mmCIF file of C-alpha atoms in Angstrom:
data_model
loop_
_atom_site.group_PDB
_atom_site.id
_atom_site.type_symbol
_atom_site.label_atom_id
_atom_site.label_comp_id
_atom_site.label_asym_id
_atom_site.label_seq_id
_atom_site.Cartn_x
_atom_site.Cartn_y
_atom_site.Cartn_z
ATOM 1 C CA ASP A 1 0.000 0.000 0.000
ATOM 2 C CA THR A 2 1.722 3.083 -1.221
ATOM 3 C CA GLY A 3 -0.858 5.711 -0.390
ATOM 4 C CA VAL A 4 -4.327 7.005 -1.017
ATOM 5 C CA SER A 5 -5.713 6.079 -4.422
ATOM 6 C CA GLN A 6 -8.590 7.636 -6.319
ATOM 7 C CA ASP A 7 -10.522 6.468 -9.323
ATOM 8 C CA PRO A 8 -11.045 7.703 -11.956
ATOM 9 C CA ARG A 9 -8.294 10.273 -12.321
ATOM 10 C CA HIS A 10 -10.257 12.214 -14.909
ATOM 11 C CA LYS A 11 -13.969 12.380 -15.663
ATOM 12 C CA ILE A 12 -15.695 14.343 -18.395
ATOM 13 C CA THR A 13 -19.454 14.410 -18.268
ATOM 14 C CA LYS A 14 -22.371 16.341 -19.650
ATOM 15 C CA ARG A 15 -24.437 18.652 -17.517
ATOM 16 C CA GLY A 16 -27.246 16.779 -15.808
ATOM 17 C CA GLN A 17 -25.464 13.436 -15.616
ATOM 18 C CA ASN A 18 -24.587 11.664 -12.373
ATOM 19 C CA VAL A 19 -20.987 10.826 -11.522
ATOM 20 C CA THR A 20 -19.392 8.726 -8.796
ATOM 21 C CA PHE A 21 -15.821 8.844 -7.563
ATOM 22 C CA ARG A 22 -14.033 6.291 -5.440
ATOM 23 C CA CYS A 23 -11.331 6.732 -2.824
ATOM 24 C CA ASP A 24 -9.250 3.973 -1.263
ATOM 25 C CA PRO A 25 -7.482 5.244 1.860
ATOM 26 C CA ILE A 26 -4.311 3.948 3.441
ATOM 27 C CA SER A 27 -5.445 0.697 5.030
ATOM 28 C CA GLU A 28 -4.902 1.452 8.721
ATOM 29 C CA HIS A 29 -6.333 4.976 8.540
ATOM 30 C CA ASN A 30 -9.720 5.412 10.185
ATOM 31 C CA ARG A 31 -10.361 9.021 9.122
ATOM 32 C CA LEU A 32 -11.218 9.831 5.517
ATOM 33 C CA TYR A 33 -11.763 13.306 4.104
ATOM 34 C CA TRP A 34 -13.139 14.753 0.871
ATOM 35 C CA TYR A 35 -12.075 18.150 -0.425
ATOM 36 C CA ARG A 36 -12.715 20.112 -3.602
ATOM 37 C CA GLN A 37 -10.147 22.337 -5.263
ATOM 38 C CA THR A 38 -10.696 24.817 -8.057
ATOM 39 C CA LEU A 39 -8.060 26.738 -9.975
ATOM 40 C CA GLY A 40 -6.267 29.297 -7.871
ATOM 41 C CA GLN A 41 -7.903 28.194 -4.629
ATOM 42 C CA GLY A 42 -6.920 26.028 -1.714
ATOM 43 C CA PRO A 43 -8.721 22.764 -1.044
ATOM 44 C CA GLU A 44 -12.206 23.326 0.388
ATOM 45 C CA PHE A 45 -13.501 20.869 2.949
ATOM 46 C CA LEU A 46 -16.552 18.842 1.897
ATOM 47 C CA THR A 47 -17.031 16.030 4.389
ATOM 48 C CA TYR A 48 -15.221 13.475 6.521
ATOM 49 C CA PHE A 49 -15.667 10.057 8.076
ATOM 50 C CA GLN A 50 -14.517 8.243 11.168
ATOM 51 C CA ASN A 51 -14.667 4.634 10.023
ATOM 52 C CA GLU A 52 -18.139 4.357 8.463
ATOM 53 C CA ALA A 53 -19.673 7.302 10.339
ATOM 54 C CA GLN A 54 -19.972 10.586 8.488
ATOM 55 C CA LEU A 55 -18.978 13.191 11.064
ATOM 56 C CA GLU A 56 -19.503 16.483 9.282
ATOM 57 C CA LYS A 57 -20.721 17.877 5.984
ATOM 58 C CA SER A 58 -19.812 21.309 4.721
ATOM 59 C CA ARG A 59 -22.469 23.778 3.658
ATOM 60 C CA LEU A 60 -20.736 23.541 0.264
ATOM 61 C CA LEU A 61 -22.147 20.042 -0.052
ATOM 62 C CA SER A 62 -25.566 20.578 -1.587
ATOM 63 C CA ASP A 63 -28.279 17.939 -1.688
ATOM 64 C CA ARG A 64 -26.898 16.790 -5.029
ATOM 65 C CA PHE A 65 -23.769 15.525 -3.298
ATOM 66 C CA SER A 66 -23.642 12.379 -1.216
ATOM 67 C CA ALA A 67 -20.737 10.487 0.270
ATOM 68 C CA GLU A 68 -20.554 7.053 1.807
ATOM 69 C CA ARG A 69 -18.022 4.834 3.469
ATOM 70 C CA PRO A 70 -20.087 1.693 3.927
ATOM 71 C CA LYS A 71 -17.569 -0.643 5.570
ATOM 72 C CA GLY A 72 -15.179 1.893 6.930
ATOM 73 C CA SER A 73 -12.697 1.251 4.156
ATOM 74 C CA PHE A 74 -13.159 2.825 0.709
ATOM 75 C CA SER A 75 -15.449 5.786 0.174
ATOM 76 C CA THR A 76 -17.547 7.052 -2.716
ATOM 77 C CA LEU A 77 -18.609 10.581 -3.566
ATOM 78 C CA GLU A 78 -21.603 10.909 -5.869
ATOM 79 C CA ILE A 79 -22.763 14.051 -7.602
ATOM 80 C CA GLN A 80 -26.238 13.967 -9.080
ATOM 81 C CA ARG A 81 -27.451 16.223 -11.894
ATOM 82 C CA THR A 82 -24.012 17.733 -12.411
ATOM 83 C CA GLU A 83 -23.678 21.435 -13.153
ATOM 84 C CA GLN A 84 -20.841 23.297 -14.822
ATOM 85 C CA GLY A 85 -19.959 24.800 -11.461
ATOM 86 C CA ASP A 86 -19.123 21.319 -10.201
ATOM 87 C CA SER A 87 -16.051 21.242 -12.430
ATOM 88 C CA ALA A 88 -13.103 20.923 -10.047
ATOM 89 C CA MET A 89 -10.505 18.566 -8.642
ATOM 90 C CA TYR A 90 -11.986 16.302 -5.983
ATOM 91 C CA LEU A 91 -9.416 15.267 -3.414
ATOM 92 C CA CYS A 92 -9.512 12.463 -0.906
ATOM 93 C CA ALA A 93 -7.256 12.178 2.141
ATOM 94 C CA SER A 94 -6.923 9.778 5.032
ATOM 95 C CA SER A 95 -5.268 9.967 8.432
ATOM 96 C CA SER A 96 -4.770 8.124 11.665
ATOM 97 C CA GLN A 97 -2.350 10.330 13.585
ATOM 98 C CA GLY A 98 -3.632 13.763 12.700
ATOM 99 C CA VAL A 99 -1.782 14.167 9.416
ATOM 100 C CA PRO A 100 -4.051 13.907 6.383
ATOM 101 C CA LEU A 101 -2.275 12.331 3.422
ATOM 102 C CA PHE A 102 -3.786 13.129 0.051
ATOM 103 C CA GLY A 103 -4.481 11.099 -3.036
ATOM 104 C CA PRO A 104 -3.922 12.303 -6.598
ATOM 105 C CA GLY A 105 -7.480 13.575 -7.004
ATOM 106 C CA THR A 106 -10.206 13.139 -9.600
ATOM 107 C CA ARG A 107 -10.520 15.974 -12.091
ATOM 108 C CA LEU A 108 -14.144 16.498 -13.081
ATOM 109 C CA THR A 109 -15.079 18.486 -16.166
ATOM 110 C CA VAL A 110 -18.760 19.186 -16.729
ATOM 111 C CA LEU A 111 -19.584 20.243 -20.283
ATOM 112 C CA ALA B 1 -14.944 29.550 12.552
ATOM 113 C CA GLN B 2 -11.392 28.713 11.620
ATOM 114 C CA SER B 3 -9.788 30.478 8.701
ATOM 115 C CA VAL B 4 -6.340 30.763 7.183
ATOM 116 C CA SER B 5 -4.902 33.755 5.380
ATOM 117 C CA GLN B 6 -1.901 33.558 3.083
ATOM 118 C CA HIS B 7 -0.727 37.034 2.229
ATOM 119 C CA ASN B 8 1.230 36.386 -0.927
ATOM 120 C CA HIS B 9 -0.628 34.873 -3.838
ATOM 121 C CA HIS B 10 2.306 34.780 -6.224
ATOM 122 C CA VAL B 11 5.993 35.044 -5.372
ATOM 123 C CA ILE B 12 8.856 35.121 -7.859
ATOM 124 C CA LEU B 13 12.433 34.644 -6.645
ATOM 125 C CA SER B 14 15.807 33.875 -8.117
ATOM 126 C CA GLU B 15 17.687 30.749 -7.117
ATOM 127 C CA ALA B 16 19.598 31.068 -3.843
ATOM 128 C CA ALA B 17 17.299 33.806 -2.576
ATOM 129 C CA SER B 18 15.773 33.448 0.865
ATOM 130 C CA LEU B 19 12.090 32.665 1.167
ATOM 131 C CA GLU B 20 9.441 33.557 3.682
ATOM 132 C CA LEU B 21 5.759 32.858 3.020
ATOM 133 C CA GLY B 22 3.268 34.358 5.411
ATOM 134 C CA CYS B 23 0.407 32.491 7.046
ATOM 135 C CA ASN B 24 -2.018 33.740 9.672
ATOM 136 C CA TYR B 25 -4.903 31.819 11.139
ATOM 137 C CA SER B 26 -7.926 32.728 13.159
ATOM 138 C CA TYR B 27 -8.705 30.376 16.007
ATOM 139 C CA GLY B 28 -8.430 31.135 19.678
ATOM 140 C CA GLY B 29 -7.702 27.734 21.121
ATOM 141 C CA THR B 30 -5.268 24.891 20.622
ATOM 142 C CA VAL B 31 -4.207 24.582 17.009
ATOM 143 C CA ASN B 32 -2.385 22.128 14.831
ATOM 144 C CA LEU B 33 -0.681 23.727 11.855
ATOM 145 C CA PHE B 34 0.510 22.407 8.527
ATOM 146 C CA TRP B 35 2.246 23.396 5.345
ATOM 147 C CA TYR B 36 1.524 21.351 2.255
ATOM 148 C CA VAL B 37 3.217 21.656 -1.132
ATOM 149 C CA GLN B 38 1.878 20.825 -4.581
ATOM 150 C CA TYR B 39 4.539 20.473 -7.281
ATOM 151 C CA PRO B 40 3.414 20.865 -10.897
ATOM 152 C CA GLY B 41 1.416 17.825 -11.938
ATOM 153 C CA GLN B 42 1.682 16.169 -8.530
ATOM 154 C CA HIS B 43 -0.644 15.788 -5.592
ATOM 155 C CA LEU B 44 -0.544 17.582 -2.263
ATOM 156 C CA GLN B 45 2.345 16.522 -0.037
ATOM 157 C CA LEU B 46 3.015 17.344 3.580
ATOM 158 C CA LEU B 47 5.973 19.703 4.004
ATOM 159 C CA LEU B 48 5.863 20.039 7.787
ATOM 160 C CA LYS B 49 3.517 20.174 10.746
ATOM 161 C CA TYR B 50 3.264 21.641 14.222
ATOM 162 C CA PHE B 51 1.304 19.943 16.990
ATOM 163 C CA SER B 52 3.056 21.056 20.170
ATOM 164 C CA GLY B 53 6.485 21.635 21.676
ATOM 165 C CA ASP B 54 9.280 23.530 19.962
ATOM 166 C CA PRO B 55 7.593 26.278 17.917
ATOM 167 C CA LEU B 56 10.321 26.063 15.275
ATOM 168 C CA VAL B 57 9.617 23.011 13.171
ATOM 169 C CA LYS B 58 11.746 21.584 10.411
ATOM 170 C CA GLY B 59 10.337 19.831 7.392
ATOM 171 C CA ILE B 60 11.523 18.182 4.243
ATOM 172 C CA LYS B 61 13.808 19.775 1.654
ATOM 173 C CA GLY B 62 15.273 22.356 4.016
ATOM 174 C CA PHE B 63 12.008 24.100 4.865
ATOM 175 C CA GLU B 64 11.131 25.278 8.345
ATOM 176 C CA ALA B 65 8.256 27.150 9.943
ATOM 177 C CA GLU B 66 7.840 29.068 13.162
ATOM 178 C CA PHE B 67 4.668 29.093 15.212
ATOM 179 C CA ILE B 68 4.180 32.443 16.936
ATOM 180 C CA LYS B 69 1.100 32.102 19.087
ATOM 181 C CA SER B 70 0.848 35.802 19.949
ATOM 182 C CA LYS B 71 0.729 36.692 16.267
ATOM 183 C CA PHE B 72 -1.446 33.745 15.180
ATOM 184 C CA SER B 73 1.195 33.079 12.564
ATOM 185 C CA PHE B 74 2.986 30.087 11.079
ATOM 186 C CA ASN B 75 5.328 31.440 8.427
ATOM 187 C CA LEU B 76 7.290 29.153 6.143
ATOM 188 C CA ARG B 77 10.979 29.819 5.499
ATOM 189 C CA LYS B 78 13.866 28.503 3.485
ATOM 190 C CA PRO B 79 17.290 30.170 3.518
ATOM 191 C CA SER B 80 18.193 29.393 -0.098
ATOM 192 C CA VAL B 81 15.625 28.306 -2.665
ATOM 193 C CA GLN B 82 16.220 26.078 -5.665
ATOM 194 C CA TRP B 83 14.534 25.951 -9.034
ATOM 195 C CA SER B 84 12.910 22.674 -7.939
ATOM 196 C CA ASP B 85 11.015 24.540 -5.202
ATOM 197 C CA THR B 86 8.715 25.964 -7.861
ATOM 198 C CA ALA B 87 5.302 24.847 -6.612
ATOM 199 C CA GLU B 88 2.168 25.965 -4.847
ATOM 200 C CA TYR B 89 2.312 26.128 -1.057
ATOM 201 C CA PHE B 90 -0.691 25.815 1.230
ATOM 202 C CA CYS B 91 -0.924 26.648 4.894
ATOM 203 C CA ALA B 92 -3.592 24.766 6.858
ATOM 204 C CA VAL B 93 -4.992 24.703 10.379
ATOM 205 C CA ASN B 94 -6.887 22.258 12.527
ATOM 206 C CA GLY B 95 -8.345 23.842 15.620
ATOM 207 C CA GLY B 96 -8.990 21.870 18.764
ATOM 208 C CA MET B 97 -7.644 18.997 20.760
ATOM 209 C CA ASN B 98 -8.640 16.344 18.251
ATOM 210 C CA ARG B 99 -5.842 16.145 15.735
ATOM 211 C CA ASP B 100 -7.993 14.181 13.317
ATOM 212 C CA ASP B 101 -10.591 16.897 12.869
ATOM 213 C CA LYS B 102 -10.849 18.488 9.448
ATOM 214 C CA ILE B 103 -8.155 20.909 8.386
ATOM 215 C CA ILE B 104 -8.891 24.247 6.759
ATOM 216 C CA PHE B 105 -6.615 25.468 3.993
ATOM 217 C CA GLY B 106 -5.513 28.890 2.894
ATOM 218 C CA LYS B 107 -5.796 29.894 -0.746
ATOM 219 C CA GLY B 108 -2.186 29.066 -1.459
ATOM 220 C CA THR B 109 0.933 30.872 -2.623
ATOM 221 C CA ARG B 110 2.292 30.112 -6.043
ATOM 222 C CA LEU B 111 6.100 30.212 -5.914
ATOM 223 C CA HIS B 112 8.116 30.581 -9.081
ATOM 224 C CA ILE B 113 11.895 30.232 -8.900
ATOM 225 C CA LEU B 114 13.917 31.686 -11.750
ATOM 226 C CA PRO B 115 16.973 29.621 -12.711
#
């Protein structure tokens, strides 16, 4: 296990379609985080999990967004009815000792 | 609410120049502080962190940062930069006793080193 992995790395979709991203954290890490990053900005917090429990959701996360971590291992982030404003890099991180380690991200482009 | 302010959005330096990137945070209690770096085409990597103890922390690649509680600051420094330090640098804060709480990022400073 060399780190946090995310799939896919790139996703191009048409407005109105649903998309789902997957994150596989470092295996012994019990915290998992989702962030969104747009050009020229720092990562913005979306949500995070302690094992399978979702602890907090940002106000940025509208009803079209949902995240799960069903068995406390991998996590999925789904965006329904995508909008052009959803175009961004979606980052996943995991931690166990207070230091989030990030994956490579999924770049979403909504046409 | 926690927030992080990075004063310099874009910094251009020549090789061997000294570097200091400013970071201020707003949170009144115990804080954990981080600097992350994102090299072109790569993902975010941890540069250094402060949890407690010596306020001068050393990270990878010759970087260091000093936590000054009275100024709510955690500035990043490097005495002599290299062309390979060209990257975007993000300061981040986690407020509270639980180190695994979410961290809040600043908007980043894009550093460009001229060869």
